[in-house]
Amino acid sequence: MPQPLVGSFPYDKVKGTAVPKPTRTASEQGYVSEITKGIAVTMTHFFKNTRAMVRGERPDPVVDPMSEGITTLEYPDQKRPYPERFRGVHRLTHRDDGSPRCVACLCCSTACPAQCIYIEAGEYGGKDKRHGYERYPVKFVIDELRCIFCGYCVEACPCDAIRMDTGVHPVPYDSRDQFIYGKNMLLAMASQAGKQKHENPRAEPPDADYGPIERLAGHH
Amino acid sequence: MTLSSIIWTVVKILIVVGFIVNLSAILTWMERRQSAMMQDRVGPNRAEITVFGYKIRLFGLLYPIADAVKMFTKEDFIPPNADKVLHSLAPMLSLFPPLVVLGVVPFTDTLCLDNLHEVVQKNGVVASNWHFFSSWIEQPSCSLPGAKNFIDGCCVIGCQTAGVVHQPWAEHFGTCPANVAPGMIGAIHMQVIDFNPGVLYVFALAGMGIVGASIAGWSSDNKFSLMGGLRAASQLVSYEVAMGLSIVGAIMVYGTIRLDEMTRWQGDHVWGVFVQPLAFILFLTAAIAETKRAPFDLPEGESEIVAGYLVEYSGMKFGMFYMGEFIEIATSSALLVAIFLGGYNMPFLHRDGITIAVGDAVVWKQHIPHILVILMQAGAFFGKIFVLCWFQMFVRWTLPRFRYDQLMKLGWRMLLPAALANIFLTGVILIAFDRTGTEFQERMGVVGDFVNLATAIAITFVQLWIVIGFFGSTQPAIRRNAFNKRARSAGEIVEKALAS
Ligand code: SF4
Ligand code: SF4
């Protein structure tokens, strides 16, 4: 008489008893019928999957990742789209005139727990409309290999100048120095939607809605 | 030995070895892709070469080539304390026997060269006739007195061909008419070695497989290797016994140990699997055990003894073991085909064409030129080998490995007694059959014809099923399981919430 292994056995009353041997029916013991069943299972999978492969009908691994059948994602050819807020490698946003939005305030490099941002600040030239108003980064370097992709730099930035919305994860380069992204590289990156500009408008000296420079006036 | 027979031997060796080596390369690909299909994976398909700017992938068929390049260019490492001579000898010993075993297996029926371009004398008119296809299209009729139909260019009562009387093929099964043109060999037996030991030769060589594995295990100076070698030795010896005894029943039925005569018997009567079903299962089991693959892969046993006797092998020496393993699959399949699955025979395909007949009633008859019959038989033989290899892959990827004591128990306490019982039973039945009258035996012949008919129908049906199933136009819906549905509906809820 086959008995279920778990449940019927009074574990709470009996202690130190031998585990009951599983009972097997004659057909299980005979092995041949069990082998046939097993091979039937694998053959079913084989024929279904081969058919789907031959006819190009396998489920789309991106849309239907949990379907039956082969849902392997063939990575470099097929990619699972990243969520919108995925933190990829950084980019520096552009102003409307194409210059970097960054004002070299060093907030991001201060906030960075991995200390992988290096910024050298510089003054705009005397004739520039932003002269005396804000600075710009002469060098802006991020070591993407040290970066832990925490996103604190983005949070810290007061000007929406640094973003991690590129949707790109660092490519496996073959040497370390290739992971060190300079200012031009960071400026060249675009967001997942292909934008290079900032997302939040901000009034600047020549703009109509820009108020008087009180701070400067106060200093003088 | 004449020059032409030497040339023919070389040709036959090239056919057999070329087939078997290429098949083993294809089997490495098949094993990967087939196991992938069984396990819902894609399998390796990215090996790529660029020819004139076109990237060619061939469904991963290039992996065997890449493997070969890798194995030939890898370092050939011999452990410092290993026995260098034996360490190098072992791979050869394990590759050689499976390569030469197929020498006694016939891959088509006897080829009659004369028959390909014979001088047919018909109604007194001599016509030189390369009848590859001509007799297929336009079957000459026999108007000689008393002649009924025309077989292979000869009327059934025998016909005059340049002075030699040809007998119909039915009476000269496996032999060819005497030489017609001077310098021609009449009959070419389509097996490399044409000699009497037959099955004994097969077992003598199969026994050498042990030597390769155990020498490899001993000479590597590694305890895992040694254990693997020991396991291989005891396993192969055990299963050789069962294998040898399982075939005795078949030998008793066929009354011969020559593989070509066994095949011919099956062509005359029914396939061996129908008269010796138990022997077939036993032989199949033992043959899988001999190939040292799952569920009998204890000599390698990756999870227990790393890779057994293969641990200290690298480069092409490992490649030779690897190849030997796949060649062994092909070889054991070929033996199974020759002994139990009718060899090159297909039901109702005879030397003179297709004759569907049950008992004395001929249902359908179609003459086929000799050369086409030979080609069809070769196709049947190699196709059957391929199907059996495919089946062995299923066994390998479905069943888990035995424990060692279970392995020994299965070999000595199940297969061996079953094989002995099979011999006993076969003997009893054979004696009883001989005692029955001719009427009963004739009736059994009719039963055999029905079995042949069933086999033919089954083969046709499976082929149709595969063709229709794979290329038919029904559009299957994508099967989504419960989890997927839940995941999708959750996504829809979120999307709706976002939209509102
Ligand atoms: S993501 Fe984090 S670790 Fe990386 S640069 Fe920004 S603050 Fe530093
Ligand atoms: S990126 Fe932002 S936080 Fe970093 S220095 Fe530039 S303006 Fe400041």
Tab-separated table of N, CA and C and ligand atoms in Angstrom, chain A residues 87 90 108 111-117 142 146-154 162 164, ligand 1:
chain	number	residue	atom	x	y	z
A	87	ARG	N	19.517	54.036	-13.605
A	87	ARG	CA	20.693	54.902	-13.501
A	87	ARG	C	21.822	54.345	-14.346
A	90	HIS	N	26.733	58.657	-16.546
A	90	HIS	CA	26.335	60.056	-16.413
A	90	HIS	C	26.384	60.781	-17.742
A	108	CYS	N	28.387	68.002	-6.428
A	108	CYS	CA	28.330	66.586	-6.760
A	108	CYS	C	29.572	65.875	-6.259
A	111	ALA	N	29.261	65.370	-2.657
A	111	ALA	CA	28.274	64.376	-2.244
A	111	ALA	C	28.708	62.962	-2.596
A	112	CYS	N	29.572	62.843	-3.551
A	112	CYS	CA	29.884	61.513	-4.080
A	112	CYS	C	30.550	60.638	-3.021
A	113	PRO	N	29.943	59.544	-2.638
A	113	PRO	CA	30.535	58.686	-1.613
A	113	PRO	C	31.756	57.924	-2.117
A	114	ALA	N	31.855	57.741	-3.406
A	114	ALA	CA	32.995	57.008	-3.948
A	114	ALA	C	34.140	57.942	-4.313
A	115	GLN	N	33.895	59.226	-4.211
A	115	GLN	CA	34.896	60.254	-4.525
A	115	GLN	C	35.494	60.022	-5.901
A	116	CYS	N	34.643	59.865	-6.862
A	116	CYS	CA	35.158	59.564	-8.190
A	116	CYS	C	34.941	60.714	-9.153
A	117	ILE	N	34.471	61.853	-8.661
A	117	ILE	CA	34.295	63.008	-9.548
A	117	ILE	C	35.418	63.999	-9.267
A	142	ILE	N	34.817	61.830	-14.446
A	142	ILE	CA	34.193	60.814	-13.587
A	142	ILE	C	34.847	59.468	-13.881
A	146	ARG	N	34.992	53.456	-10.515
A	146	ARG	CA	34.849	53.600	-9.063
A	146	ARG	C	33.417	53.943	-8.692
A	147	CYS	N	32.703	54.545	-9.600
A	147	CYS	CA	31.332	54.980	-9.329
A	147	CYS	C	30.485	53.802	-8.886
A	148	ILE	N	29.663	54.036	-7.863
A	148	ILE	CA	28.792	52.962	-7.416
A	148	ILE	C	27.368	53.171	-7.907
A	149	PHE	N	27.175	54.142	-8.758
A	149	PHE	CA	25.863	54.413	-9.367
A	149	PHE	C	24.774	54.628	-8.311
A	150	CYS	N	25.146	55.431	-7.305
A	150	CYS	CA	24.175	55.708	-6.260
A	150	CYS	C	23.239	56.841	-6.653
A	151	GLY	N	23.690	57.680	-7.556
A	151	GLY	CA	22.836	58.778	-7.988
A	151	GLY	C	22.859	59.992	-7.087
A	152	TYR	N	23.735	60.008	-6.086
A	152	TYR	CA	23.778	61.163	-5.179
A	152	TYR	C	24.218	62.430	-5.908
A	153	CYS	N	25.092	62.274	-6.881
A	153	CYS	CA	25.567	63.451	-7.602
A	153	CYS	C	24.404	64.138	-8.298
A	154	VAL	N	23.498	63.337	-8.837
A	154	VAL	CA	22.350	63.913	-9.529
A	154	VAL	C	21.457	64.643	-8.536
A	162	ILE	N	23.947	67.475	-14.143
A	162	ILE	CA	24.432	66.099	-14.291
A	162	ILE	C	23.239	65.173	-14.163
A	164	MET	N	21.756	60.918	-14.939
A	164	MET	CA	22.144	59.526	-15.189
A	164	MET	C	21.082	58.832	-16.027
C	1	SF4	S1	26.513	58.039	-8.851
C	1	SF4	FE1	27.252	58.182	-6.746
C	1	SF4	S2	29.262	57.265	-6.848
C	1	SF4	FE2	28.704	57.729	-8.940
C	1	SF4	S3	29.553	59.715	-9.338
C	1	SF4	FE3	27.463	60.054	-8.646
C	1	SF4	S4	27.649	60.344	-6.448
C	1	SF4	FE4	29.564	59.460	-7.141
